[in-house]
XYZ file of C-alpha atoms in Angstrom:
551
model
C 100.286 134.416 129.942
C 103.219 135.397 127.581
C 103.130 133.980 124.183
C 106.257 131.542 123.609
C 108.724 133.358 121.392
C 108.885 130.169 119.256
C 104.976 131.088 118.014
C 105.712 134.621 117.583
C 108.518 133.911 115.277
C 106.302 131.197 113.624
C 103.689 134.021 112.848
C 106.034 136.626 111.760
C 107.147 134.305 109.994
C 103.851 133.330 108.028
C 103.332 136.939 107.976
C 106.116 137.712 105.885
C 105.289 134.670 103.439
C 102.277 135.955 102.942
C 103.590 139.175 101.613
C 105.944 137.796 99.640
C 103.276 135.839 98.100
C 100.932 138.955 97.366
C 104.368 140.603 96.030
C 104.587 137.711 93.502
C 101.362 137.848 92.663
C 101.127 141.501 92.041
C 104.110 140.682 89.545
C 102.660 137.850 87.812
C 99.712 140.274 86.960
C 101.476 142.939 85.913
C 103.484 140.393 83.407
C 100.047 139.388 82.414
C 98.897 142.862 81.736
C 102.369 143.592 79.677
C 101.124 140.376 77.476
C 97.811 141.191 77.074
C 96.063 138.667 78.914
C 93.825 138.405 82.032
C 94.880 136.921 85.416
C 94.045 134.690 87.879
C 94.675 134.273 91.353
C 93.746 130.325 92.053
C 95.101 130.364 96.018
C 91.730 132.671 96.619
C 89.584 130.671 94.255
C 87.704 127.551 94.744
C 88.505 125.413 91.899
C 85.873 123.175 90.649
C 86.531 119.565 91.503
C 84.445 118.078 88.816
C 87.081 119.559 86.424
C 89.696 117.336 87.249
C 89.451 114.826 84.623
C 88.864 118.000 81.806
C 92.629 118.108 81.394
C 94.723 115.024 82.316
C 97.115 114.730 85.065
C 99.657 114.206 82.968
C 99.228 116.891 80.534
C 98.398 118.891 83.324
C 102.004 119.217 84.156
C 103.423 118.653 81.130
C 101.362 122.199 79.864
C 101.785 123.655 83.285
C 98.224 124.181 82.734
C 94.595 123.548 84.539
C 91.350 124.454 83.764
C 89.278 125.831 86.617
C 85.792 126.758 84.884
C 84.088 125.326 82.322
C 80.371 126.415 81.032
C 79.145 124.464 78.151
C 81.848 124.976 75.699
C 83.404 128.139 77.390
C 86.344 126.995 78.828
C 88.880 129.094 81.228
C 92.447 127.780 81.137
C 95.049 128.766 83.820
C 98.899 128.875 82.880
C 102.038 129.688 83.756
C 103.431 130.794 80.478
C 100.802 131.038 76.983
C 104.138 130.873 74.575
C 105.096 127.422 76.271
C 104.942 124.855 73.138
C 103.009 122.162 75.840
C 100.839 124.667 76.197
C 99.799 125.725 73.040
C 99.543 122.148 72.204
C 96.739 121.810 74.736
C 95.127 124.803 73.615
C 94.877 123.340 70.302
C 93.843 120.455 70.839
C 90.957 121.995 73.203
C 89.712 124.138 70.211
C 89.518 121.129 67.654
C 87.592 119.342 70.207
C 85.142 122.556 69.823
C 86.254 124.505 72.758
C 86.095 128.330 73.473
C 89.348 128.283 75.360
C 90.080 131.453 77.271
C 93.882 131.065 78.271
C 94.524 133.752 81.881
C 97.874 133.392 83.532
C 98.578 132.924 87.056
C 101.487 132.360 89.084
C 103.597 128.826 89.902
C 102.027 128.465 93.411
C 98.266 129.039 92.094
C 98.866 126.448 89.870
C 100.217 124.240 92.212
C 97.223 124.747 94.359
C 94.870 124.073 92.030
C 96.987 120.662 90.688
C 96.920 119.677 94.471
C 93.282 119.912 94.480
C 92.426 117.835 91.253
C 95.426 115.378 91.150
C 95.669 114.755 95.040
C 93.637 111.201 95.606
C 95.485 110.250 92.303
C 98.676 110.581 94.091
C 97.633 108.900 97.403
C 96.408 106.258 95.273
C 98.716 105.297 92.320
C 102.176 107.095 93.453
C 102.814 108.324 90.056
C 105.973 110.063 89.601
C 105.702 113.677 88.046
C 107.472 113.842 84.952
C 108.998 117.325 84.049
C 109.609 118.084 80.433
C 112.320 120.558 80.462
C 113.733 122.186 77.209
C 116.924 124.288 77.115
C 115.261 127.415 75.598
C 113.248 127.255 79.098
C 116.631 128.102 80.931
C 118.015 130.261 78.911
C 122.161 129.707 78.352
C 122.462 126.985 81.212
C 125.879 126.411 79.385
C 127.974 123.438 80.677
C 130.570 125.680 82.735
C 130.070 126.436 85.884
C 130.743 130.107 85.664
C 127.327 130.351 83.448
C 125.763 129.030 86.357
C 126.641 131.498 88.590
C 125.802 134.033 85.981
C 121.731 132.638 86.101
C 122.196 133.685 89.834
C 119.906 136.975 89.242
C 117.532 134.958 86.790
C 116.912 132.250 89.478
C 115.785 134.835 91.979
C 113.722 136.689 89.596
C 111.602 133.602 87.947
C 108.640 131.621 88.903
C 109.486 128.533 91.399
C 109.120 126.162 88.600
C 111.168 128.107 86.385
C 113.726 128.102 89.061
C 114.380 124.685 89.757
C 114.375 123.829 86.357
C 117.611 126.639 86.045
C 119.041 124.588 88.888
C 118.582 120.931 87.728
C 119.425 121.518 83.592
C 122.835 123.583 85.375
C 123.652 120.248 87.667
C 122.962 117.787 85.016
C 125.132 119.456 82.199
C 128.088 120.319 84.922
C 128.178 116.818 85.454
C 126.453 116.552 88.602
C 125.339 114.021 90.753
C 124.057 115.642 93.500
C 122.486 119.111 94.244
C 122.738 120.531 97.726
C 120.233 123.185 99.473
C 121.415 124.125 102.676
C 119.841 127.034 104.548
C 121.830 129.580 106.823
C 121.098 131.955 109.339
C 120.519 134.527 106.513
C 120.414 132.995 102.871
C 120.122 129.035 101.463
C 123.765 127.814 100.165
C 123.455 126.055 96.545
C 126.198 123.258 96.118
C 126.864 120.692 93.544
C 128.810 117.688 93.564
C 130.599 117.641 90.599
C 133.318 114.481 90.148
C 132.775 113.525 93.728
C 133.866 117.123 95.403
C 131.252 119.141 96.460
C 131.659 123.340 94.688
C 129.572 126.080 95.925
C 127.243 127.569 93.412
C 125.558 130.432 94.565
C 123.343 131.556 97.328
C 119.453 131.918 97.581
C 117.432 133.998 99.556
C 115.229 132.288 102.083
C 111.666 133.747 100.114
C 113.127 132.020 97.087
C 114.081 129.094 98.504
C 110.445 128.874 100.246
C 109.318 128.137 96.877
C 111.969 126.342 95.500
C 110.847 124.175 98.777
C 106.635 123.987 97.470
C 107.656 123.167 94.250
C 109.991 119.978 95.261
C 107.232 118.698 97.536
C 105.316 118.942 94.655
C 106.505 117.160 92.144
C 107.916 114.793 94.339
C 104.100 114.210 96.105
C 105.404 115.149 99.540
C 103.147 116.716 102.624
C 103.712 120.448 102.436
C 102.894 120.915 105.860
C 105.382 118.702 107.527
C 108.690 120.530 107.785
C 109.790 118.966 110.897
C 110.755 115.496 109.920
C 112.275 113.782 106.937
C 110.640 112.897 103.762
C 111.705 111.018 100.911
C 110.254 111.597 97.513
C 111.424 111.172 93.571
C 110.081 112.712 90.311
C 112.082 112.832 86.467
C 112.624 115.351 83.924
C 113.192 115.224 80.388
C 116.104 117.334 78.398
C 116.519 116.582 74.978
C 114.655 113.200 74.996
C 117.260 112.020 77.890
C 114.946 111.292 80.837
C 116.696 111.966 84.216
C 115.263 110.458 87.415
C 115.887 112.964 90.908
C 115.488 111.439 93.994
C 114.805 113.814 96.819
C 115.349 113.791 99.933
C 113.928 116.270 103.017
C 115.846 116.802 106.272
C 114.619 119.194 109.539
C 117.830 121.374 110.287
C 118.177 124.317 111.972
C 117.755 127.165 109.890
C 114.907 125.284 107.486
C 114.671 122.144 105.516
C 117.894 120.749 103.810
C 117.158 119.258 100.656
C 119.315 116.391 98.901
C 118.108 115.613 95.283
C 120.566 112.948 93.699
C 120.339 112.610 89.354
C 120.430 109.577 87.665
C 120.591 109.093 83.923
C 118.400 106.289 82.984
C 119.769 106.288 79.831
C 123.341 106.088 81.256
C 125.733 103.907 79.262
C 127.991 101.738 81.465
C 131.753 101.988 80.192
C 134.509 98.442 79.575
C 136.455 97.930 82.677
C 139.262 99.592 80.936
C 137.747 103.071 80.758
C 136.459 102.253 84.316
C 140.479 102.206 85.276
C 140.875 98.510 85.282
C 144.153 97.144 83.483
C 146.848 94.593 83.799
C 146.120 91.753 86.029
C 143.157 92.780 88.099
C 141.508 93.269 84.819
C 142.612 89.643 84.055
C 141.504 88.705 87.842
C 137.855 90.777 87.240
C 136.881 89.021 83.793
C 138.175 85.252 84.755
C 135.557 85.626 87.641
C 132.775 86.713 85.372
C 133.056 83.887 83.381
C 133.074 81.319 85.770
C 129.276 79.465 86.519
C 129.154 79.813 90.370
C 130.969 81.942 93.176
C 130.525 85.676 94.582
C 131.946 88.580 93.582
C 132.049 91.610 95.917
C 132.474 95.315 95.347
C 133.182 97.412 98.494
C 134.048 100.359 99.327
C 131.740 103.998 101.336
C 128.967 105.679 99.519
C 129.760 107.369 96.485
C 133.069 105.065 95.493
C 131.389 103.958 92.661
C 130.231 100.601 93.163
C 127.052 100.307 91.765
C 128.369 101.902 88.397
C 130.889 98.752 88.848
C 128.745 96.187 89.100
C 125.774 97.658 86.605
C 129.057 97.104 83.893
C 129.997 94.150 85.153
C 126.369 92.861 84.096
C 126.731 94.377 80.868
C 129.532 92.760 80.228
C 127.529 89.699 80.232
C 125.597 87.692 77.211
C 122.086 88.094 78.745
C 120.794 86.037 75.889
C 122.727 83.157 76.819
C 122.279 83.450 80.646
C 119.360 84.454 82.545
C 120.420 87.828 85.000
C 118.127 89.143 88.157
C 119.342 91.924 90.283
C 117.588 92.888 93.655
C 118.096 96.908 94.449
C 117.694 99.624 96.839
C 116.187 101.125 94.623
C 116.923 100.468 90.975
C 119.079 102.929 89.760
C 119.245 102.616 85.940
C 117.540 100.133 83.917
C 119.347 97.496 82.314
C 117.888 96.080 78.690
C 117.817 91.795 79.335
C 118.181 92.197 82.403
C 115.096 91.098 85.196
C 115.304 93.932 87.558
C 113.456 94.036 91.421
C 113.292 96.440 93.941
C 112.755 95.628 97.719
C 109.968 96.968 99.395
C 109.709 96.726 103.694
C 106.607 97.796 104.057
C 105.205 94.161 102.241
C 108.181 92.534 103.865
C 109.995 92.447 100.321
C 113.782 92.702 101.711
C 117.211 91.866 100.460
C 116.995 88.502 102.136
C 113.353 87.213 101.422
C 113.941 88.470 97.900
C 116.961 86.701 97.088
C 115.141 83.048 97.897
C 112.641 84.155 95.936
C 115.236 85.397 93.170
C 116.549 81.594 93.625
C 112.872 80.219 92.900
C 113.295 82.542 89.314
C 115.999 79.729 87.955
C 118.943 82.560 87.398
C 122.420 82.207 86.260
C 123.528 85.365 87.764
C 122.360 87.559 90.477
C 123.058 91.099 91.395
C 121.997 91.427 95.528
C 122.290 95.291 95.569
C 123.657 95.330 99.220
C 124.737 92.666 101.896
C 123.292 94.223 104.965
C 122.704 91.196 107.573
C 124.069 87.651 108.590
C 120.970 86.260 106.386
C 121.523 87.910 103.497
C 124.995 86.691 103.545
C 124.589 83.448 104.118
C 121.698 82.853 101.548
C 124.050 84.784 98.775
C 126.809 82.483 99.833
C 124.678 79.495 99.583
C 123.609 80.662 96.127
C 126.827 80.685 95.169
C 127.774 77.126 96.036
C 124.820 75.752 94.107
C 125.528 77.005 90.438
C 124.870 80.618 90.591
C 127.466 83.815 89.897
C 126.558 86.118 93.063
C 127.455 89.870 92.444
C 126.707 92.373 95.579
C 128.157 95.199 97.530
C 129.459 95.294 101.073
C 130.285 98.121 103.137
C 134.282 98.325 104.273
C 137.049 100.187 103.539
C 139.210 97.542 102.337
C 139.743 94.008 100.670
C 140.817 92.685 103.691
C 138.251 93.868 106.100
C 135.753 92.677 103.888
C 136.583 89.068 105.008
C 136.836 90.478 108.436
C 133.386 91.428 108.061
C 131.437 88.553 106.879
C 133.050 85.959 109.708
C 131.704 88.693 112.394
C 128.470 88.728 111.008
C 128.638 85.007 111.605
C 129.168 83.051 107.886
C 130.309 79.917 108.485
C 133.840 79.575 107.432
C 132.824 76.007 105.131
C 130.615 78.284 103.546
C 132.658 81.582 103.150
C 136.038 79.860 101.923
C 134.134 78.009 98.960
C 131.535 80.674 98.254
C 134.311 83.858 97.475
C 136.172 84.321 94.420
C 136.804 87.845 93.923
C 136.780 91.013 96.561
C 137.080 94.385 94.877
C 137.603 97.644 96.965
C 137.085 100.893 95.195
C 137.270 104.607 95.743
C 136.756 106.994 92.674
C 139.702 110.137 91.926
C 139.230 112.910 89.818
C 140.742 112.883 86.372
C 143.218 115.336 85.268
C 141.768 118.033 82.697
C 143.632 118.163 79.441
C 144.571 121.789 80.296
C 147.387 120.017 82.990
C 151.100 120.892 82.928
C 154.007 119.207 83.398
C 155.658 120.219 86.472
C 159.215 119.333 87.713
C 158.742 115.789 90.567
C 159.833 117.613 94.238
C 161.517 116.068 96.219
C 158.316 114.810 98.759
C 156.926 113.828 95.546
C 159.193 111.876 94.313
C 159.818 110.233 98.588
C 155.954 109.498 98.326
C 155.766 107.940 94.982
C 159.161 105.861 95.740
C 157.728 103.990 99.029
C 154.421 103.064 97.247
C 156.505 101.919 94.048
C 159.294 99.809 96.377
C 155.592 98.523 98.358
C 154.497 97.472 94.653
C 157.668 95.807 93.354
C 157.556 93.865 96.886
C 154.317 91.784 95.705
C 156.327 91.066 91.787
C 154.630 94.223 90.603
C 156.157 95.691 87.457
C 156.204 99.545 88.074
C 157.429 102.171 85.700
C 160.787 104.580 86.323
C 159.900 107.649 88.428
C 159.488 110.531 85.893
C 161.665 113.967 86.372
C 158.260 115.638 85.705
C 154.321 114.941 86.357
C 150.629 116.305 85.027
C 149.201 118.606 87.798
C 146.115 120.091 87.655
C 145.888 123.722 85.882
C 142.474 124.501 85.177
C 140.417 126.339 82.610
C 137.120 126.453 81.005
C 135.973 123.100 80.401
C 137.010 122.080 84.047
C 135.474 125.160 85.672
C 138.770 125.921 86.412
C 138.773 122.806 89.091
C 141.764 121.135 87.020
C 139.259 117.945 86.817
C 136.828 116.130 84.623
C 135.490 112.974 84.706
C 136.529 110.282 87.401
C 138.843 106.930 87.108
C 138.566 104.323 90.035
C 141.796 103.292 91.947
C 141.329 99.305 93.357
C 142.406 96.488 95.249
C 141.267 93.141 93.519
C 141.615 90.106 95.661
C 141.309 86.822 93.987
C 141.041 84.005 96.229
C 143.145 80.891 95.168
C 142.946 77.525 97.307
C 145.667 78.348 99.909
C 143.401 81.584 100.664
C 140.653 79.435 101.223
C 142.338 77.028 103.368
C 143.272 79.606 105.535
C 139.792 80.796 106.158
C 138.390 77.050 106.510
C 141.162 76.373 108.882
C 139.622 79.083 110.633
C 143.191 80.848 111.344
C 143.669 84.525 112.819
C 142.860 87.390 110.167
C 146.191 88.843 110.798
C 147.492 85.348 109.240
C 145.297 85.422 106.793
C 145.839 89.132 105.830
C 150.061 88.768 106.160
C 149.199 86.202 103.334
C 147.679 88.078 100.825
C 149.638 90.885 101.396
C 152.856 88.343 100.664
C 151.352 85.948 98.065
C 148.133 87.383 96.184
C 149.948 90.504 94.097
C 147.123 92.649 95.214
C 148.060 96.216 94.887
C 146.780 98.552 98.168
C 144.209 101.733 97.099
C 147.401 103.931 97.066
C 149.813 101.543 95.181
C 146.955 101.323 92.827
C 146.068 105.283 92.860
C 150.139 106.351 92.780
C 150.264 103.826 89.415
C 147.959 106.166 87.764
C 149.628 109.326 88.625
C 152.521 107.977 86.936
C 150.391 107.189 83.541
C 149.290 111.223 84.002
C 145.674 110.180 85.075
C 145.737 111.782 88.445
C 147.487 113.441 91.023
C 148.655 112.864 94.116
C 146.730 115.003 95.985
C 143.658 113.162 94.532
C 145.142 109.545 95.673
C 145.657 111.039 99.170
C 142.428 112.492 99.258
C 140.373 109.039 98.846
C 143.176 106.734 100.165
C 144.609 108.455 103.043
């Protein structure tokens, strides 16, 4: 019977792993050989279980270092690199204990093997997260333009898998990154970052590096090596310069290999005022009346990656924890917040938004952060909370103010509970701020037609705008951009604050186009782009940015 071509390609395609493997190898042993010291191939040697305790999981990885014989005092040490300072540490500390350490090298994936051995049951039992220490002199000149990125292209493909992604993550998290993209081709793996928002290529990678870019991910992040066909969600940290960064990976079948997400959060990450945020004028006034007010719900909406969480996490520290008792309820916690009584929902026990917030209510709170409103139950138990002397803060996925009321009536709130329960609706989208390298350029005419409908819009609602300039900042570009023109990001907002007549309107149960014509006539509420076009007139932005998110 022929052989499906499916299996033939599967073996070639082990075949040629397996020679790029004894290609490393060979490598590794020659670098070995130029340091004077033995070498060790673990992947053909059965490591000794009962050694698994001898060196600690966690300094284990820290060292990048296992031992895989031990006779009496004689001790053999695998390692990636002898100079490493982890590694010397351990070393040390072996021969004060009385050891006769004998320190062989071996490459990334022997290691790994031999780690997966000793540390697996661990892992299946407690789901610890692998923490990477990471120092810069590890990288090399990982400098915070992106250029110097592309010019670690050739040291990427030429250094052990650890080695690599470390390159890759240190280069995302000092460009500013917040997401790193692997996304194989027919013939190479496409490296993006999203930097302020917009996604910028990198560099490419050739599918035998990226095959252990792949093993080392599942790695850390304690994920099946074997399954490449479905998704798989995993997270591990790393540690630059005492800052410890949290990645959270995620694993997706496609069809040239697996495409790998890994987003980085800064749990150290200080949460700006409002004002540096891009709040000002009277939705600043609108967003710090409702925080000081001992019941109702506050809502931030907007699509993934508009910023919300970073919205809420400062309107929490904005708050005197000392005085008032704070709970939030995430998916998953993000950043940790100092006073603050953080939980994250769990489905497999059950532990969801819903039967987490009456238990949240059980905890005696003043304020409560409900990461997402997902479901009719949700809502109506955050509603509720907010009618009996708690300030509700959560998130809610629309595109605008006004659909966010919309929203909750089709999910089924009660209007006598939705009209009493909602203070403040905030709708957000995030633009990329001007670099200081922009120039003034002379306002063309479209410009200056674009900018004059929005402004005429604004003045409608009693909105004081300023004069249209004869010129405006556009972006340029240069070194400390990457040449993108951009750095940083400033949000552009509608804030709806809901006075009585709003309210009456919604318990009256009238049409949403009435209620919408309303606000649109009475609430001063500027629109995304009113809000957006505002800012390119302060020199923040540009108007390609405020069409980009605000179409």
């Amino acid at each position: 019977m022929p052989q499906d071509p499916k299996d033939l390609t599967s073996k070639a395609q082990t075949q040629i792993a397996g020679l790029n493997q004894e290609a490393k190898e060979k490598d590794i042993q020659d670098k070995a050989k130029r340091l004077g010291y033995p070498y060790v191939n673990l992947l053909s040697f059965s490591v000794n279980t009962d050694l698994k305790d001898f060196v600690p999981q966690e300094k284990s990885v820290k060292a990048k270092a296992a031992a895989f014989f031990r006779s009496g005092k004689k001790v053999r040490l695998a390692v990636l690199n002898p100079d490493l300072p982890a590694t010397k540490a351990l070393v040390t500390e072996l021969k004060i204990k009385g050891y006769d350490v004998s320190v062989i090298i071996c490459s990334s994936e022997s290691l790994q093997s031999a780690q997966q051995v000793y540390f697996a049951e661990e892992k299946e039992v407690h789901g610890d997260t692998i923490e990477n220490v990471v120092t810069e002199e590890e990288v090399g000149s990982a400098a915070t333009e992106l250029e110097s990125l592309e010019q670690l292209h050739d040291q990427i493909e030429k250094s052990a898998s650890d080695q690599a992604l470390n390159a890759i993550t240190v280069g995302a998290y000092k460009t500013r990154s917040s997401d790193i993209h692997f996304q194989p081709q027919e013939k190479d793996v496409l490296v993006r970052f999203r930097i302020d928002g917009v996604l910028k290529q990198v560099f490419t990678l050739t599918p035998q590096v990226y095959e252990g870019l792949v093993r080392q991910i599942k790695y850390m992040t304690h994920l099946n090596l074997n399954i490449t066909n479905a998704p798989q969600d995993g997270q591990y940290s790393f540690v630059i310069n005492e800052r410890k960064i949290n990645v959270r990976v995620s694993f997706m079948p496609s069809q040239w290999g697996e495409t790998i997400v890994m987003r980085l959060l800064d749990s150290q990450k200080t949460f700006q005022a409002f004002e540096k945020l891009g709040y000002e004028g009277e939705p600043l006034r609108n967003i710090l009346e409702s925080l000081k007010l001992p019941h109702g719900m506050i809502l931030v909406t907007g699509p993934t990656g508009s910023g919300k969480t970073t919205t809420m996490y400062s309107m929490l520290q904005s708050v005197d924890t000392k005085a008032k008792k704070v709970i939030t309820l995430e998916d998953p916690v993000e950043y940790e917040l100092n006073g603050i009584t953080q939980s994250q929902v769990d489905h497999d026990v059950d532990y969801t938004f819903a039967s987490g917030l009456r238990a949240i209510l059980r905890q005696d709170p003043d304020i409560i952060m409900v990461g997402e409103i997902r479901d009719l139950e949700t809502a109506e138990t955050a509603a509720q909370a907010s009618l009996t002397g708690h300030l509700v803060i959560s998130t809610l996925h629309t595109n605008s103010a006004l659909e966010s009321i919309s929203r909750l009536v089709n999910m089924g709130v009660k209007n006598f509970i939705l009209a009493p329960a909602l203070d403040l609706i905030i709708a957000q989208r995030l633009v990329r701020k001007l670099c200081e390298c922009a120039e003034d350029t002379p306002v063309t005419e479209t410009e200056r037609q674009q900018i004059e409908t929005t402004v005429q819009a604004a003045a409608k609602k009693g909105i004081e705008v300023p004069a249209i300039p004869a010129t405006m900042k556009h972006a340029k570009g240069c070194d400390k951009c990457g040449q993108s023109g951009y750095v940083g990001q400033v949000a552009i907002a509608e804030v709806l604050r809901f006075n009585q007549e709003l309210r009456d309107l919604i318990l009256e149960g009238k049409p949403m186009p009435e209620v919408h014509a309303y606000i649109n006539e009475n609430c001063k509420m500027l629109s995304l782009q009113e809000d957006g076009i505002l800012k390119v007139l302060k020199g923040m932005t540009t108007l390609e940015e405020v069409y980009r998110v605000a179409a």
